[in-house]
mmCIF file of C-alpha atoms in Angstrom:
data_model
loop_
_atom_site.group_PDB
_atom_site.id
_atom_site.type_symbol
_atom_site.label_atom_id
_atom_site.label_comp_id
_atom_site.label_asym_id
_atom_site.label_seq_id
_atom_site.Cartn_x
_atom_site.Cartn_y
_atom_site.Cartn_z
ATOM 1 C CA MET A 69 -2.498 -24.590 17.235
ATOM 2 C CA SER A 70 -3.506 -26.505 14.238
ATOM 3 C CA LEU A 71 -4.798 -24.306 11.628
ATOM 4 C CA PRO A 72 -7.583 -25.031 8.876
ATOM 5 C CA THR A 73 -7.023 -24.906 5.162
ATOM 6 C CA VAL A 74 -10.206 -24.298 3.427
ATOM 7 C CA THR A 75 -11.603 -22.643 0.471
ATOM 8 C CA ASP A 76 -12.126 -18.713 -0.036
ATOM 9 C CA ASP A 77 -15.807 -18.414 -1.124
ATOM 10 C CA ASP A 78 -16.755 -15.865 1.784
ATOM 11 C CA PRO A 79 -16.214 -12.496 0.469
ATOM 12 C CA SER A 80 -18.743 -11.272 3.272
ATOM 13 C CA GLY A 81 -16.939 -12.872 5.951
ATOM 14 C CA ASP A 82 -14.257 -11.539 7.916
ATOM 15 C CA TRP A 83 -11.134 -11.738 6.116
ATOM 16 C CA THR A 84 -8.403 -11.438 9.024
ATOM 17 C CA GLU A 85 -9.878 -14.572 10.532
ATOM 18 C CA THR A 86 -6.670 -16.677 11.443
ATOM 19 C CA GLY A 87 -6.161 -19.779 8.766
ATOM 20 C CA VAL A 88 -5.108 -21.090 5.117
ATOM 21 C CA PHE A 89 -7.476 -19.855 2.589
ATOM 22 C CA ARG A 90 -7.545 -21.792 -0.986
ATOM 23 C CA SER A 91 -7.480 -18.948 -3.308
ATOM 24 C CA ALA A 92 -7.076 -20.661 -6.468
ATOM 25 C CA PRO A 93 -5.328 -23.703 -7.296
ATOM 26 C CA GLY A 94 -1.858 -23.732 -6.157
ATOM 27 C CA VAL A 95 -2.756 -20.335 -4.552
ATOM 28 C CA TYR A 96 -2.949 -19.577 -0.767
ATOM 29 C CA ARG A 97 -4.279 -16.810 1.238
ATOM 30 C CA ILE A 98 -2.555 -16.573 4.442
ATOM 31 C CA PRO A 99 -3.895 -13.257 6.439
ATOM 32 C CA LEU A 100 -1.094 -12.134 8.709
ATOM 33 C CA PRO A 101 -1.699 -9.436 11.836
ATOM 34 C CA LEU A 102 -1.221 -5.801 11.825
ATOM 35 C CA PRO A 103 -1.584 -5.305 15.589
ATOM 36 C CA ASN A 104 -2.747 -1.608 16.371
ATOM 37 C CA ASP A 105 -3.422 -0.648 12.631
ATOM 38 C CA GLY A 106 -6.172 0.118 11.481
ATOM 39 C CA LEU A 107 -6.199 -2.145 8.573
ATOM 40 C CA ARG A 108 -5.568 -5.273 10.990
ATOM 41 C CA ALA A 109 -4.262 -7.694 8.477
ATOM 42 C CA VAL A 110 -2.225 -8.287 5.782
ATOM 43 C CA ASN A 111 -2.829 -11.025 3.135
ATOM 44 C CA VAL A 112 -0.087 -13.054 1.810
ATOM 45 C CA TYR A 113 -0.433 -15.631 -1.049
ATOM 46 C CA ALA A 114 1.515 -18.506 -0.617
ATOM 47 C CA VAL A 115 1.971 -19.869 -4.533
ATOM 48 C CA ALA A 116 3.440 -23.086 -5.126
ATOM 49 C CA ASP A 117 6.934 -23.227 -6.613
ATOM 50 C CA ALA A 118 9.246 -25.910 -7.501
ATOM 51 C CA ASP A 119 10.554 -27.699 -4.915
ATOM 52 C CA GLY A 120 8.460 -25.305 -2.342
ATOM 53 C CA TRP A 121 6.527 -21.894 -2.368
ATOM 54 C CA THR A 122 6.745 -18.360 -3.567
ATOM 55 C CA LEU A 123 5.228 -16.255 -1.670
ATOM 56 C CA VAL A 124 3.982 -12.346 -2.642
ATOM 57 C CA ASP A 125 4.349 -9.847 0.023
ATOM 58 C CA SER A 126 5.381 -11.090 3.676
ATOM 59 C CA GLY A 127 3.745 -9.427 6.370
ATOM 60 C CA TRP A 128 5.472 -7.067 9.221
ATOM 61 C CA ALA A 129 8.778 -7.960 10.840
ATOM 62 C CA ILE A 130 6.746 -9.169 14.462
ATOM 63 C CA ASP A 131 6.403 -12.344 16.016
ATOM 64 C CA GLU A 132 2.624 -12.292 16.031
ATOM 65 C CA ALA A 133 3.139 -12.781 12.782
ATOM 66 C CA ARG A 134 6.269 -14.821 11.947
ATOM 67 C CA ASP A 135 4.744 -17.179 14.459
ATOM 68 C CA LEU A 136 1.041 -17.460 12.560
ATOM 69 C CA LEU A 137 3.217 -17.834 9.119
ATOM 70 C CA ALA A 138 5.093 -20.969 10.195
ATOM 71 C CA LYS A 139 2.228 -22.487 11.633
ATOM 72 C CA SER A 140 0.475 -21.536 8.273
ATOM 73 C CA LEU A 141 2.825 -22.981 6.294
ATOM 74 C CA ALA A 142 2.976 -26.334 8.425
ATOM 75 C CA ALA A 143 -0.981 -26.640 7.123
ATOM 76 C CA LEU A 144 0.627 -27.220 3.737
ATOM 77 C CA GLY A 145 3.202 -29.176 4.772
ATOM 78 C CA SER A 146 6.014 -27.139 4.614
ATOM 79 C CA GLY A 147 8.114 -24.551 6.328
ATOM 80 C CA LEU A 148 9.273 -21.169 6.437
ATOM 81 C CA GLY A 149 12.859 -23.009 5.002
ATOM 82 C CA ASP A 150 10.600 -23.756 2.145
ATOM 83 C CA VAL A 151 10.200 -20.269 0.870
ATOM 84 C CA ARG A 152 12.197 -20.019 -2.348
ATOM 85 C CA ARG A 153 11.604 -16.231 -2.983
ATOM 86 C CA PHE A 154 9.289 -13.211 -1.692
ATOM 87 C CA LEU A 155 7.781 -11.166 -4.413
ATOM 88 C CA ILE A 156 6.993 -7.902 -2.471
ATOM 89 C CA THR A 157 4.407 -5.515 -4.038
ATOM 90 C CA HIS A 158 6.173 -2.232 -2.624
ATOM 91 C CA ALA A 159 8.041 -1.317 0.172
ATOM 92 C CA HIS A 160 5.892 -1.172 3.024
ATOM 93 C CA ARG A 161 6.448 -2.554 6.595
ATOM 94 C CA ASP A 162 3.821 -4.559 6.358
ATOM 95 C CA HIS A 163 4.718 -5.758 3.281
ATOM 96 C CA TYR A 164 8.314 -6.259 2.959
ATOM 97 C CA THR A 165 10.120 -6.415 6.758
ATOM 98 C CA LEU A 166 9.471 -9.779 7.216
ATOM 99 C CA ALA A 167 10.829 -11.287 4.357
ATOM 100 C CA SER A 168 13.931 -9.253 5.208
ATOM 101 C CA VAL A 169 14.273 -10.951 7.710
ATOM 102 C CA LEU A 170 13.234 -14.224 7.105
ATOM 103 C CA ARG A 171 16.026 -14.509 4.222
ATOM 104 C CA ARG A 172 18.940 -14.019 6.568
ATOM 105 C CA GLU A 173 17.977 -17.457 8.721
ATOM 106 C CA TYR A 174 16.839 -19.238 5.686
ATOM 107 C CA GLY A 175 17.994 -17.695 2.363
ATOM 108 C CA ALA A 176 14.870 -17.371 0.572
ATOM 109 C CA ARG A 177 15.094 -14.685 -2.167
ATOM 110 C CA VAL A 178 13.541 -11.137 -1.799
ATOM 111 C CA LEU A 179 12.267 -9.316 -5.094
ATOM 112 C CA LEU A 180 11.272 -5.708 -5.432
ATOM 113 C CA GLY A 181 10.384 -3.094 -8.052
ATOM 114 C CA ALA A 182 12.922 -1.083 -9.365
ATOM 115 C CA GLY A 183 10.800 1.974 -8.645
ATOM 116 C CA GLU A 184 10.984 0.841 -5.067
ATOM 117 C CA GLN A 185 15.001 2.220 -5.319
ATOM 118 C CA PRO A 186 14.027 5.846 -3.776
ATOM 119 C CA ASN A 187 12.146 4.639 -1.400
ATOM 120 C CA MET A 188 14.054 2.171 0.227
ATOM 121 C CA ALA A 189 17.213 4.543 0.486
ATOM 122 C CA VAL A 190 15.352 7.204 2.590
ATOM 123 C CA VAL A 191 13.932 4.317 4.970
ATOM 124 C CA ALA A 192 16.758 2.381 5.479
ATOM 125 C CA ASP A 193 18.427 5.909 6.581
ATOM 126 C CA THR A 194 18.862 5.436 9.996
ATOM 127 C CA ASP A 195 19.825 8.936 10.468
ATOM 128 C CA ARG A 196 16.882 10.848 8.619
ATOM 129 C CA GLU A 197 14.680 13.209 10.445
ATOM 130 C CA PRO A 198 10.850 13.166 9.526
ATOM 131 C CA ASP A 199 9.892 15.684 6.333
ATOM 132 C CA ARG A 200 7.626 18.124 7.417
ATOM 133 C CA THR A 201 7.583 20.619 4.491
ATOM 134 C CA ARG A 202 5.185 18.769 2.942
ATOM 135 C CA LEU A 203 3.160 19.456 5.590
ATOM 136 C CA LEU A 204 3.839 22.740 6.165
ATOM 137 C CA ARG A 205 3.115 23.077 2.246
ATOM 138 C CA CYS A 206 -0.388 22.405 2.922
ATOM 139 C CA GLY A 207 -1.215 24.893 5.639
ATOM 140 C CA ALA A 208 -1.083 21.845 8.723
ATOM 141 C CA VAL A 209 1.678 23.911 11.135
ATOM 142 C CA GLU A 210 -0.296 22.722 13.873
ATOM 143 C CA LEU A 211 -0.090 19.173 13.069
ATOM 144 C CA VAL A 212 3.796 19.318 12.812
ATOM 145 C CA GLU A 213 3.977 21.161 15.772
ATOM 146 C CA GLU A 214 2.373 18.120 17.340
ATOM 147 C CA ILE A 215 4.755 15.650 15.592
ATOM 148 C CA GLY A 216 7.071 17.497 17.196
ATOM 149 C CA ARG A 217 5.945 16.946 20.882
ATOM 150 C CA GLY A 218 5.735 13.403 19.861
ATOM 151 C CA GLY A 219 9.457 12.704 21.172
ATOM 152 C CA PRO A 220 12.229 11.156 18.643
ATOM 153 C CA TRP A 221 11.546 10.198 15.636
ATOM 154 C CA PRO A 222 11.681 6.093 15.311
ATOM 155 C CA ARG A 223 14.666 4.877 13.957
ATOM 156 C CA PRO A 224 14.709 2.109 11.208
ATOM 157 C CA VAL A 225 15.769 -1.422 12.162
ATOM 158 C CA PRO A 226 18.370 -2.255 9.958
ATOM 159 C CA GLU A 227 17.759 -5.766 9.414
ATOM 160 C CA GLU A 228 14.407 -4.859 8.231
ATOM 161 C CA TRP A 229 15.468 -3.435 5.586
ATOM 162 C CA GLN A 230 17.783 -4.567 3.649
ATOM 163 C CA PRO A 231 18.347 -4.268 -0.675
ATOM 164 C CA PRO A 232 16.255 -6.564 -1.888
ATOM 165 C CA ASP A 233 18.514 -9.667 -4.031
ATOM 166 C CA GLU A 234 16.738 -8.624 -6.876
ATOM 167 C CA TRP A 235 15.046 -5.463 -8.335
ATOM 168 C CA ILE A 236 12.166 -6.224 -11.013
ATOM 169 C CA ALA A 237 11.839 -4.352 -14.217
ATOM 170 C CA ASP A 238 8.189 -3.014 -14.737
ATOM 171 C CA ARG A 239 6.939 -6.293 -17.587
ATOM 172 C CA ALA A 240 9.119 -8.692 -16.010
ATOM 173 C CA VAL A 241 7.850 -12.259 -16.382
ATOM 174 C CA ILE A 242 8.669 -14.385 -13.220
ATOM 175 C CA THR A 243 8.067 -17.747 -13.793
ATOM 176 C CA LEU A 244 7.172 -20.735 -11.178
ATOM 177 C CA GLY A 245 7.355 -24.256 -10.888
ATOM 178 C CA GLU A 246 9.325 -26.422 -13.744
ATOM 179 C CA GLN A 247 8.817 -27.700 -17.343
ATOM 180 C CA ALA A 248 5.143 -28.468 -17.941
ATOM 181 C CA ASP A 249 3.874 -27.359 -15.097
ATOM 182 C CA THR A 250 4.804 -23.690 -14.488
ATOM 183 C CA ARG A 251 3.327 -20.492 -13.871
ATOM 184 C CA LEU A 252 4.098 -17.107 -15.445
ATOM 185 C CA LEU A 253 3.198 -14.126 -13.555
ATOM 186 C CA THR A 254 3.872 -10.648 -15.137
ATOM 187 C CA ALA A 255 4.859 -7.695 -12.992
ATOM 188 C CA ILE A 256 3.143 -4.632 -13.755
ATOM 189 C CA GLU A 257 4.429 -1.039 -12.379
ATOM 190 C CA THR A 258 1.253 1.049 -10.966
ATOM 191 C CA PRO A 259 2.598 3.906 -9.073
ATOM 192 C CA GLY A 260 0.459 5.642 -6.636
ATOM 193 C CA HIS A 261 0.200 4.263 -3.696
ATOM 194 C CA THR A 262 3.908 4.225 -4.042
ATOM 195 C CA ARG A 263 6.239 5.346 -6.470
ATOM 196 C CA GLY A 264 7.342 1.747 -7.551
ATOM 197 C CA HIS A 265 4.218 -0.347 -6.676
ATOM 198 C CA LEU A 266 3.899 -3.712 -8.324
ATOM 199 C CA VAL A 267 0.995 -5.916 -9.237
ATOM 200 C CA PHE A 268 1.861 -9.343 -10.408
ATOM 201 C CA ALA A 269 -0.895 -10.715 -13.448
ATOM 202 C CA ASP A 270 -1.182 -14.744 -13.729
ATOM 203 C CA GLU A 271 -3.054 -14.184 -17.361
ATOM 204 C CA ALA A 272 -3.314 -17.659 -17.712
ATOM 205 C CA HIS A 273 -5.569 -18.613 -15.101
ATOM 206 C CA GLU A 274 -7.469 -14.762 -14.630
ATOM 207 C CA LEU A 275 -5.514 -13.657 -11.550
ATOM 208 C CA LEU A 276 -4.070 -10.635 -10.265
ATOM 209 C CA PHE A 277 -2.033 -10.368 -6.973
ATOM 210 C CA ALA A 278 -2.709 -6.293 -6.498
ATOM 211 C CA GLY A 279 -1.138 -5.514 -3.447
ATOM 212 C CA ASP A 280 -2.289 -2.072 -1.917
ATOM 213 C CA HIS A 281 -3.248 -1.085 -5.653
ATOM 214 C CA VAL A 282 -6.796 -2.155 -5.980
ATOM 215 C CA LEU A 283 -8.625 -2.861 -2.723
ATOM 216 C CA PRO A 284 -12.082 -4.213 -2.157
ATOM 217 C CA ARG A 285 -13.540 -2.347 0.666
ATOM 218 C CA ILE A 286 -10.920 0.604 0.947
ATOM 219 C CA THR A 287 -8.752 2.894 -0.945
ATOM 220 C CA PRO A 288 -5.319 3.158 -0.430
ATOM 221 C CA SER A 289 -3.465 6.226 0.948
ATOM 222 C CA ILE A 290 -1.800 8.296 -1.314
ATOM 223 C CA GLY A 291 0.905 11.005 -0.839
ATOM 224 C CA LEU A 292 2.757 9.076 2.248
ATOM 225 C CA GLN A 293 5.819 7.490 0.994
ATOM 226 C CA PRO A 294 9.457 8.280 2.066
ATOM 227 C CA ALA A 295 10.230 9.991 -1.525
ATOM 228 C CA PRO A 296 7.923 12.071 -2.339
ATOM 229 C CA VAL A 297 7.036 12.638 -6.039
ATOM 230 C CA ALA A 298 4.921 15.810 -7.967
ATOM 231 C CA SER A 299 1.617 13.605 -8.531
ATOM 232 C CA PRO A 300 1.116 10.708 -6.488
ATOM 233 C CA LEU A 301 -2.875 10.989 -7.757
ATOM 234 C CA GLY A 302 -2.147 11.574 -11.369
ATOM 235 C CA GLN A 303 0.416 8.384 -10.652
ATOM 236 C CA PHE A 304 -2.497 6.390 -9.549
ATOM 237 C CA LEU A 305 -5.064 7.308 -11.551
ATOM 238 C CA ASP A 306 -3.038 6.653 -14.814
ATOM 239 C CA SER A 307 -2.022 2.822 -12.893
ATOM 240 C CA LEU A 308 -5.610 2.129 -12.198
ATOM 241 C CA ARG A 309 -6.927 2.912 -16.081
ATOM 242 C CA LEU A 310 -3.551 0.828 -17.136
ATOM 243 C CA VAL A 311 -4.765 -2.179 -14.953
ATOM 244 C CA ARG A 312 -8.360 -1.144 -16.271
ATOM 245 C CA SER A 313 -6.762 -1.412 -20.336
ATOM 246 C CA ARG A 314 -5.341 -5.339 -19.446
ATOM 247 C CA PRO A 315 -7.748 -8.379 -18.839
ATOM 248 C CA ASP A 316 -10.087 -8.488 -16.444
ATOM 249 C CA ALA A 317 -9.046 -10.944 -13.201
ATOM 250 C CA ALA A 318 -10.135 -12.215 -10.511
ATOM 251 C CA LEU A 319 -8.810 -9.869 -7.509
ATOM 252 C CA LEU A 320 -6.626 -10.907 -4.985
ATOM 253 C CA PRO A 321 -5.852 -8.062 -3.076
ATOM 254 C CA ALA A 322 -3.467 -7.440 0.126
ATOM 255 C CA HIS A 323 -5.920 -6.330 2.395
ATOM 256 C CA GLY A 324 -9.192 -7.115 2.221
ATOM 257 C CA PRO A 325 -11.266 -10.227 0.612
ATOM 258 C CA VAL A 326 -10.863 -12.007 -2.409
ATOM 259 C CA GLY A 327 -14.071 -12.639 -4.641
ATOM 260 C CA GLY A 328 -14.140 -9.610 -6.857
ATOM 261 C CA ARG A 329 -13.125 -8.631 -10.683
ATOM 262 C CA VAL A 330 -10.649 -6.150 -11.119
ATOM 263 C CA HIS A 331 -12.195 -4.441 -13.586
ATOM 264 C CA ALA A 332 -15.642 -3.758 -12.008
ATOM 265 C CA ARG A 333 -13.443 -2.731 -8.481
ATOM 266 C CA VAL A 334 -11.359 -0.102 -10.720
ATOM 267 C CA GLU A 335 -14.191 1.636 -12.001
ATOM 268 C CA GLU A 336 -15.491 2.260 -8.446
ATOM 269 C CA LEU A 337 -12.413 3.645 -7.583
ATOM 270 C CA LEU A 338 -12.010 5.864 -10.287
ATOM 271 C CA ALA A 339 -16.026 7.095 -9.572
ATOM 272 C CA HIS A 340 -14.730 7.743 -6.130
ATOM 273 C CA HIS A 341 -11.877 9.807 -6.609
ATOM 274 C CA ASP A 342 -13.827 12.001 -9.594
ATOM 275 C CA VAL A 343 -15.988 12.511 -6.615
ATOM 276 C CA ARG A 344 -13.348 13.261 -4.242
ATOM 277 C CA LEU A 345 -11.810 15.614 -6.644
ATOM 278 C CA ALA A 346 -15.341 17.656 -7.425
ATOM 279 C CA GLN A 347 -15.600 18.022 -3.262
ATOM 280 C CA CYS A 348 -12.478 19.467 -2.801
ATOM 281 C CA ARG A 349 -13.254 21.701 -5.809
ATOM 282 C CA ASP A 350 -16.103 23.104 -4.254
ATOM 283 C CA ALA A 351 -14.490 23.672 -0.497
ATOM 284 C CA VAL A 352 -11.871 25.846 -2.262
ATOM 285 C CA VAL A 353 -14.815 27.808 -4.071
ATOM 286 C CA ALA A 354 -16.417 28.086 -0.343
ATOM 287 C CA GLY A 355 -13.106 29.984 0.642
ATOM 288 C CA ASN A 356 -10.954 27.402 2.055
ATOM 289 C CA PRO A 357 -7.665 27.727 0.338
ATOM 290 C CA THR A 358 -4.776 25.459 1.652
ATOM 291 C CA ALA A 359 -5.064 21.451 1.830
ATOM 292 C CA GLN A 360 -5.213 21.762 5.485
ATOM 293 C CA ASP A 361 -8.485 23.903 4.901
ATOM 294 C CA VAL A 362 -10.062 21.536 2.733
ATOM 295 C CA ALA A 363 -8.899 18.618 4.559
ATOM 296 C CA ARG A 364 -11.087 20.022 7.824
ATOM 297 C CA VAL A 365 -14.376 20.251 5.814
ATOM 298 C CA LEU A 366 -14.270 17.012 4.062
ATOM 299 C CA ARG A 367 -15.154 14.233 6.096
ATOM 300 C CA TRP A 368 -13.140 10.378 6.065
ATOM 301 C CA THR A 369 -13.637 6.951 5.905
ATOM 302 C CA ARG A 370 -16.280 4.824 5.435
ATOM 303 C CA ARG A 371 -17.584 5.814 8.615
ATOM 304 C CA GLU A 372 -17.752 9.922 7.501
ATOM 305 C CA HIS A 373 -15.278 11.230 10.415
ATOM 306 C CA ARG A 374 -14.765 14.784 10.700
ATOM 307 C CA PHE A 375 -11.079 15.497 10.545
ATOM 308 C CA ASP A 376 -10.545 16.553 14.668
ATOM 309 C CA ASP A 377 -12.244 13.257 15.420
ATOM 310 C CA MET A 378 -9.086 11.507 13.848
ATOM 311 C CA ASP A 379 -5.783 10.452 15.539
ATOM 312 C CA LEU A 380 -2.521 12.894 14.558
ATOM 313 C CA PHE A 381 -1.427 9.638 11.616
ATOM 314 C CA ASN A 382 -4.687 10.056 10.087
ATOM 315 C CA ARG A 383 -5.077 13.570 10.618
ATOM 316 C CA MET A 384 -1.619 13.420 8.354
ATOM 317 C CA LEU A 385 -3.017 11.002 5.921
ATOM 318 C CA ALA A 386 -5.494 13.176 5.379
ATOM 319 C CA VAL A 387 -3.958 16.215 4.797
ATOM 320 C CA LEU A 388 -1.175 14.432 2.047
ATOM 321 C CA GLU A 389 -4.188 12.804 0.420
ATOM 322 C CA THR A 390 -6.144 16.186 0.376
ATOM 323 C CA VAL A 391 -3.289 18.127 -1.264
ATOM 324 C CA ALA A 392 -2.756 15.117 -3.808
ATOM 325 C CA HIS A 393 -6.653 15.678 -5.286
ATOM 326 C CA LEU A 394 -5.730 19.453 -4.664
ATOM 327 C CA ASP A 395 -2.307 19.010 -7.288
ATOM 328 C CA VAL A 396 -4.433 17.039 -9.656
ATOM 329 C CA LEU A 397 -7.174 19.897 -9.956
ATOM 330 C CA ALA A 398 -4.787 22.224 -10.519
ATOM 331 C CA ASP A 399 -2.655 20.112 -13.185
ATOM 332 C CA LEU A 400 -6.148 20.409 -14.883
ATOM 333 C CA GLY A 401 -6.692 24.145 -15.084
ATOM 334 C CA GLU A 402 -9.487 23.444 -12.572
ATOM 335 C CA LEU A 403 -7.786 25.299 -9.998
ATOM 336 C CA VAL A 404 -4.840 27.819 -9.860
ATOM 337 C CA ARG A 405 -2.197 26.870 -7.224
ATOM 338 C CA THR A 406 -0.237 29.416 -5.826
ATOM 339 C CA GLU A 407 3.183 28.697 -3.846
ATOM 340 C CA ALA A 408 5.149 31.238 -1.467
ATOM 341 C CA PRO A 409 7.068 31.523 1.487
ATOM 342 C CA ASP A 410 4.353 31.325 4.347
ATOM 343 C CA PRO A 411 5.434 34.645 6.797
ATOM 344 C CA GLN A 412 4.758 32.271 9.643
ATOM 345 C CA THR A 413 6.739 29.874 9.359
ATOM 346 C CA GLY A 414 9.143 30.793 6.402
ATOM 347 C CA ALA A 415 8.397 27.298 4.328
ATOM 348 C CA THR A 416 6.890 27.420 0.947
ATOM 349 C CA LEU A 417 2.900 26.980 1.419
ATOM 350 C CA ALA A 418 0.661 25.876 -1.223
ATOM 351 C CA THR A 419 -2.885 27.976 -1.948
ATOM 352 C CA TYR A 420 -5.417 27.139 -4.413
ATOM 353 C CA THR A 421 -8.138 29.347 -5.764
ATOM 354 C CA ALA A 422 -11.099 28.963 -8.266
#
């Protein structure tokens, strides 16, 4: 199968369509598949570098994605061996694992944000068990029981989660190309979706490789990461404001079409979370004291799904995202948070009152 190389100029089209799409001079978007995942695909960006390519993110370590990446690079007159390094925005499987596998075969360097070290330490632990304490804190006893009926916890594949060759510091400048023909990418730490998430800013060309931090059609999940932090939503909102304070740029997201501008989308995301915070506060006022209770009365995704109509994974995401909003409201003094042992489970349970 030969792949077309076309200009990435139709934000209304199917962004998951197979192909190689020119997003900017020297920058090509390659959508790679995510089977059985609601996101459907992840955008990997091939950026021209000295004697080869630097890839921003890598895709999931599955044969389908690997084969398509090889075909996509062939359409650019190259191969997997011409990838010199991977700049990974964060340590999720659809961004990190294929880079880890290909490095063993071809020697490309893998770079990841320094803030992801705690997450990598947890996710690479083949003996770890699922952390149920966060769900129990939310009052989600039924979800914990359902997870327990699901059988053994899946173990990580060690070669997919090897440490990176280099930890990238916040505001590190990465040089691509050589001599007069160079491109500078500034790594900007944007915690929230994960604690060490990075975006890469190409200010000279007004581009932002945004990973999962700024997405054009959806909001990233908040609260689900191996090494949790006290207020992931607080971090995320601060990171959005940080990106808004920087020069505007064309948005190159990990999921969804290109074509939008960063500042405009950041404003939409901030407005969305203002609405969600108000909905969570109203739900507590109406007599729903736990994150599980609040999640049940909210609607989910752009399709306004009811909580009980979603699968187990998405219900778990919903509860963790709800508690992230409730904790922000408590930190702002708009709700009162009380944490005490739950008589039913003995675990810490957080309840909220107005």
